Amino acid sequence: MKQRGVTLIELMTVMVVLGILAAIAVPSYRAYLLRAQRTEATTALLRVQAAQEKHFLQNNAFTEQLVAAPSAAPPGLGLTVATPSGFYTITVALELGGSGYTATATPTPGGGQRDDALCRSFSINHNGMRNAVDAATVDVTSECWR
């Protein structure tokens, strides 16, 4: 009488192969997600830039008020501080005298992008100059603003 079934050796071989595939696939997928979610920061900063230009045309000044409605006193941009999925927090700093601004997107603490060491922070200023730095504050603009 011949017995049928899976031996323990065969089962362990399949488990090892699956483990190796998972060890390769999971980090690769995580890196893909980090790259894909960076677009949320750049899109939000471009929205801030467009809103600042509109605000400047209407009020002859830039503002650091993201959340306040355009009809508020003082008027704001009517945007949110966090990006739609909450991966980044947006801040705006005015230059001395209010003649310009710099908008910055940084990963939200506890958010999905906190592990993104390559593109830690994004920024754009009133002249449209884009900047990005990594965790060691090294300029990585060409890599991150694609």
PDB file of C-alpha atoms in Angstrom:
ATOM      1  CA  MET A   1       0.000   0.000   0.000  1.00  0.00           C
ATOM      2  CA  LYS A   2       1.497   3.308  -1.138  1.00  0.00           C
ATOM      3  CA  GLN A   3       0.906   6.367   1.058  1.00  0.00           C
ATOM      4  CA  ARG A   4       0.073   9.740  -0.395  1.00  0.00           C
ATOM      5  CA  GLY A   5       0.679  13.185   1.066  1.00  0.00           C
ATOM      6  CA  VAL A   6       3.233  15.898   1.586  1.00  0.00           C
ATOM      7  CA  THR A   7       6.360  15.194   3.533  1.00  0.00           C
ATOM      8  CA  LEU A   8       7.705  17.554   6.127  1.00  0.00           C
ATOM      9  CA  ILE A   9      10.776  18.235   3.947  1.00  0.00           C
ATOM     10  CA  GLU A  10       8.586  19.293   1.016  1.00  0.00           C
ATOM     11  CA  LEU A  11       6.531  21.554   3.255  1.00  0.00           C
ATOM     12  CA  MET A  12       9.651  23.183   4.717  1.00  0.00           C
ATOM     13  CA  THR A  13      11.086  23.737   1.208  1.00  0.00           C
ATOM     14  CA  VAL A  14       7.925  25.572   0.143  1.00  0.00           C
ATOM     15  CA  MET A  15       8.030  27.678   3.331  1.00  0.00           C
ATOM     16  CA  VAL A  16      11.670  28.664   2.707  1.00  0.00           C
ATOM     17  CA  VAL A  17      10.923  29.672  -0.893  1.00  0.00           C
ATOM     18  CA  LEU A  18       7.927  31.753   0.238  1.00  0.00           C
ATOM     19  CA  GLY A  19      10.038  33.390   2.944  1.00  0.00           C
ATOM     20  CA  ILE A  20      12.712  34.377   0.431  1.00  0.00           C
ATOM     21  CA  LEU A  21      10.128  35.811  -1.963  1.00  0.00           C
ATOM     22  CA  ALA A  22       8.505  37.793   0.852  1.00  0.00           C
ATOM     23  CA  ALA A  23      11.885  39.125   2.010  1.00  0.00           C
ATOM     24  CA  ILE A  24      12.478  40.504  -1.479  1.00  0.00           C
ATOM     25  CA  ALA A  25       8.954  41.696  -2.308  1.00  0.00           C
ATOM     26  CA  VAL A  26       7.938  43.514   0.893  1.00  0.00           C
ATOM     27  CA  PRO A  27      10.840  46.042   1.038  1.00  0.00           C
ATOM     28  CA  SER A  28      10.536  46.657  -2.696  1.00  0.00           C
ATOM     29  CA  TYR A  29       6.816  47.350  -2.348  1.00  0.00           C
ATOM     30  CA  ARG A  30       7.421  49.655   0.647  1.00  0.00           C
ATOM     31  CA  ALA A  31       9.976  51.658  -1.367  1.00  0.00           C
ATOM     32  CA  TYR A  32       7.457  51.942  -4.202  1.00  0.00           C
ATOM     33  CA  LEU A  33       4.793  53.258  -1.796  1.00  0.00           C
ATOM     34  CA  LEU A  34       7.173  55.871  -0.372  1.00  0.00           C
ATOM     35  CA  ARG A  35       8.003  57.134  -3.875  1.00  0.00           C
ATOM     36  CA  ALA A  36       4.352  57.189  -4.924  1.00  0.00           C
ATOM     37  CA  GLN A  37       3.188  59.050  -1.818  1.00  0.00           C
ATOM     38  CA  ARG A  38       5.751  61.839  -2.333  1.00  0.00           C
ATOM     39  CA  THR A  39       3.479  63.210  -5.043  1.00  0.00           C
ATOM     40  CA  GLU A  40       1.041  64.192  -2.320  1.00  0.00           C
ATOM     41  CA  ALA A  41       3.609  66.636  -0.909  1.00  0.00           C
ATOM     42  CA  THR A  42       4.534  68.152  -4.258  1.00  0.00           C
ATOM     43  CA  THR A  43       0.883  68.490  -5.307  1.00  0.00           C
ATOM     44  CA  ALA A  44      -0.024  70.200  -2.028  1.00  0.00           C
ATOM     45  CA  LEU A  45       2.885  72.647  -2.372  1.00  0.00           C
ATOM     46  CA  LEU A  46       1.885  73.507  -5.922  1.00  0.00           C
ATOM     47  CA  ARG A  47      -1.652  74.164  -4.637  1.00  0.00           C
ATOM     48  CA  VAL A  48      -0.220  76.502  -1.994  1.00  0.00           C
ATOM     49  CA  GLN A  49       1.809  78.298  -4.665  1.00  0.00           C
ATOM     50  CA  ALA A  50      -1.276  78.830  -6.854  1.00  0.00           C
ATOM     51  CA  ALA A  51      -3.336  80.019  -3.864  1.00  0.00           C
ATOM     52  CA  GLN A  52      -0.559  82.410  -2.812  1.00  0.00           C
ATOM     53  CA  GLU A  53      -0.433  83.922  -6.297  1.00  0.00           C
ATOM     54  CA  LYS A  54      -4.192  84.453  -6.253  1.00  0.00           C
ATOM     55  CA  HIS A  55      -4.000  85.908  -2.734  1.00  0.00           C
ATOM     56  CA  PHE A  56      -1.208  88.261  -3.788  1.00  0.00           C
ATOM     57  CA  LEU A  57      -3.220  89.520  -6.776  1.00  0.00           C
ATOM     58  CA  GLN A  58      -6.243  90.211  -4.566  1.00  0.00           C
ATOM     59  CA  ASN A  59      -4.486  91.576  -1.454  1.00  0.00           C
ATOM     60  CA  ASN A  60      -1.074  92.746  -2.698  1.00  0.00           C
ATOM     61  CA  ALA A  61       0.561  90.572  -0.032  1.00  0.00           C
ATOM     62  CA  PHE A  62       1.376  86.960   0.708  1.00  0.00           C
ATOM     63  CA  THR A  63      -0.052  85.192   3.758  1.00  0.00           C
ATOM     64  CA  GLU A  64       1.003  82.460   6.134  1.00  0.00           C
ATOM     65  CA  GLN A  65      -2.639  81.668   6.961  1.00  0.00           C
ATOM     66  CA  LEU A  66      -3.325  78.321   5.297  1.00  0.00           C
ATOM     67  CA  VAL A  67      -6.627  77.460   6.931  1.00  0.00           C
ATOM     68  CA  ALA A  68      -8.403  80.824   7.172  1.00  0.00           C
ATOM     69  CA  ALA A  69     -10.947  81.425   4.436  1.00  0.00           C
ATOM     70  CA  PRO A  70     -10.134  83.993   1.739  1.00  0.00           C
ATOM     71  CA  SER A  71     -12.989  86.134   3.127  1.00  0.00           C
ATOM     72  CA  ALA A  72     -11.638  86.078   6.715  1.00  0.00           C
ATOM     73  CA  ALA A  73      -9.856  88.986   8.350  1.00  0.00           C
ATOM     74  CA  PRO A  74      -6.937  88.679   7.735  1.00  0.00           C
ATOM     75  CA  PRO A  75      -7.627  86.625   4.637  1.00  0.00           C
ATOM     76  CA  GLY A  76      -6.111  83.182   4.256  1.00  0.00           C
ATOM     77  CA  LEU A  77      -5.694  80.614   1.544  1.00  0.00           C
ATOM     78  CA  GLY A  78      -8.577  78.328   2.538  1.00  0.00           C
ATOM     79  CA  LEU A  79      -6.389  75.209   2.417  1.00  0.00           C
ATOM     80  CA  THR A  80      -5.715  72.507   4.993  1.00  0.00           C
ATOM     81  CA  VAL A  81      -2.584  72.027   7.086  1.00  0.00           C
ATOM     82  CA  ALA A  82      -2.411  68.297   6.321  1.00  0.00           C
ATOM     83  CA  THR A  83      -2.344  66.755   2.864  1.00  0.00           C
ATOM     84  CA  PRO A  84      -5.472  64.786   1.842  1.00  0.00           C
ATOM     85  CA  SER A  85      -4.188  61.398   3.034  1.00  0.00           C
ATOM     86  CA  GLY A  86      -2.397  62.919   6.017  1.00  0.00           C
ATOM     87  CA  PHE A  87       1.109  61.875   4.964  1.00  0.00           C
ATOM     88  CA  TYR A  88       2.515  65.434   5.114  1.00  0.00           C
ATOM     89  CA  THR A  89       2.028  68.620   7.124  1.00  0.00           C
ATOM     90  CA  ILE A  90       2.200  71.918   5.241  1.00  0.00           C
ATOM     91  CA  THR A  91       3.599  75.129   6.760  1.00  0.00           C
ATOM     92  CA  VAL A  92       4.121  78.576   5.262  1.00  0.00           C
ATOM     93  CA  ALA A  93       6.735  81.056   6.473  1.00  0.00           C
ATOM     94  CA  LEU A  94       6.793  84.648   5.273  1.00  0.00           C
ATOM     95  CA  GLU A  95      10.050  86.399   4.462  1.00  0.00           C
ATOM     96  CA  LEU A  96      10.966  89.486   6.423  1.00  0.00           C
ATOM     97  CA  GLY A  97       8.597  92.242   5.370  1.00  0.00           C
ATOM     98  CA  GLY A  98       6.164  89.790   3.767  1.00  0.00           C
ATOM     99  CA  SER A  99       7.692  90.188   0.314  1.00  0.00           C
ATOM    100  CA  GLY A 100       7.898  86.433  -0.192  1.00  0.00           C
ATOM    101  CA  TYR A 101       7.130  83.072   1.341  1.00  0.00           C
ATOM    102  CA  THR A 102       8.415  79.535   1.617  1.00  0.00           C
ATOM    103  CA  ALA A 103       5.933  76.658   1.845  1.00  0.00           C
ATOM    104  CA  THR A 104       7.259  73.421   3.316  1.00  0.00           C
ATOM    105  CA  ALA A 105       5.894  69.869   3.422  1.00  0.00           C
ATOM    106  CA  THR A 106       7.260  67.561   6.110  1.00  0.00           C
ATOM    107  CA  PRO A 107       6.139  64.017   6.975  1.00  0.00           C
ATOM    108  CA  THR A 108       3.408  63.905   9.587  1.00  0.00           C
ATOM    109  CA  PRO A 109       4.669  62.326  12.829  1.00  0.00           C
ATOM    110  CA  GLY A 110       3.337  58.774  12.930  1.00  0.00           C
ATOM    111  CA  GLY A 111       2.317  58.985   9.269  1.00  0.00           C
ATOM    112  CA  GLY A 112       3.228  56.702   6.401  1.00  0.00           C
ATOM    113  CA  GLN A 113       6.099  58.854   5.143  1.00  0.00           C
ATOM    114  CA  ARG A 114       8.089  59.042   8.397  1.00  0.00           C
ATOM    115  CA  ASP A 115      10.392  56.287   7.053  1.00  0.00           C
ATOM    116  CA  ASP A 116      11.209  58.210   3.867  1.00  0.00           C
ATOM    117  CA  ALA A 117      14.848  59.110   4.545  1.00  0.00           C
ATOM    118  CA  LEU A 118      15.579  60.094   0.929  1.00  0.00           C
ATOM    119  CA  CYS A 119      12.990  62.874   0.566  1.00  0.00           C
ATOM    120  CA  ARG A 120      12.463  64.108   4.116  1.00  0.00           C
ATOM    121  CA  SER A 121      11.226  67.613   3.363  1.00  0.00           C
ATOM    122  CA  PHE A 122       9.929  69.481   0.308  1.00  0.00           C
ATOM    123  CA  SER A 123       9.639  73.238  -0.146  1.00  0.00           C
ATOM    124  CA  ILE A 124       8.742  75.862  -2.724  1.00  0.00           C
ATOM    125  CA  ASN A 125       9.071  79.633  -2.517  1.00  0.00           C
ATOM    126  CA  HIS A 126       7.424  82.687  -4.064  1.00  0.00           C
ATOM    127  CA  ASN A 127       9.821  82.546  -7.032  1.00  0.00           C
ATOM    128  CA  GLY A 128       8.846  78.953  -7.793  1.00  0.00           C
ATOM    129  CA  MET A 129      12.196  77.602  -6.599  1.00  0.00           C
ATOM    130  CA  ARG A 130      11.736  73.993  -5.536  1.00  0.00           C
ATOM    131  CA  ASN A 131      13.858  72.273  -2.917  1.00  0.00           C
ATOM    132  CA  ALA A 132      14.005  68.886  -1.231  1.00  0.00           C
ATOM    133  CA  VAL A 133      16.344  67.544   1.421  1.00  0.00           C
ATOM    134  CA  ASP A 134      16.994  64.082   2.809  1.00  0.00           C
ATOM    135  CA  ALA A 135      17.271  63.041   6.467  1.00  0.00           C
ATOM    136  CA  ALA A 136      20.840  64.431   6.618  1.00  0.00           C
ATOM    137  CA  THR A 137      19.633  67.753   5.092  1.00  0.00           C
ATOM    138  CA  VAL A 138      21.509  67.083   1.836  1.00  0.00           C
ATOM    139  CA  ASP A 139      19.928  68.647  -1.260  1.00  0.00           C
ATOM    140  CA  VAL A 140      18.089  65.951  -3.255  1.00  0.00           C
ATOM    141  CA  THR A 141      15.822  68.235  -5.296  1.00  0.00           C
ATOM    142  CA  SER A 142      16.455  66.570  -8.643  1.00  0.00           C
ATOM    143  CA  GLU A 143      15.615  63.142  -7.211  1.00  0.00           C
ATOM    144  CA  CYS A 144      12.499  64.142  -5.258  1.00  0.00           C
ATOM    145  CA  TRP A 145      10.781  66.774  -7.428  1.00  0.00           C
ATOM    146  CA  ARG A 146      10.171  64.586 -10.486  1.00  0.00           C
TER     147      ARG A 146
END
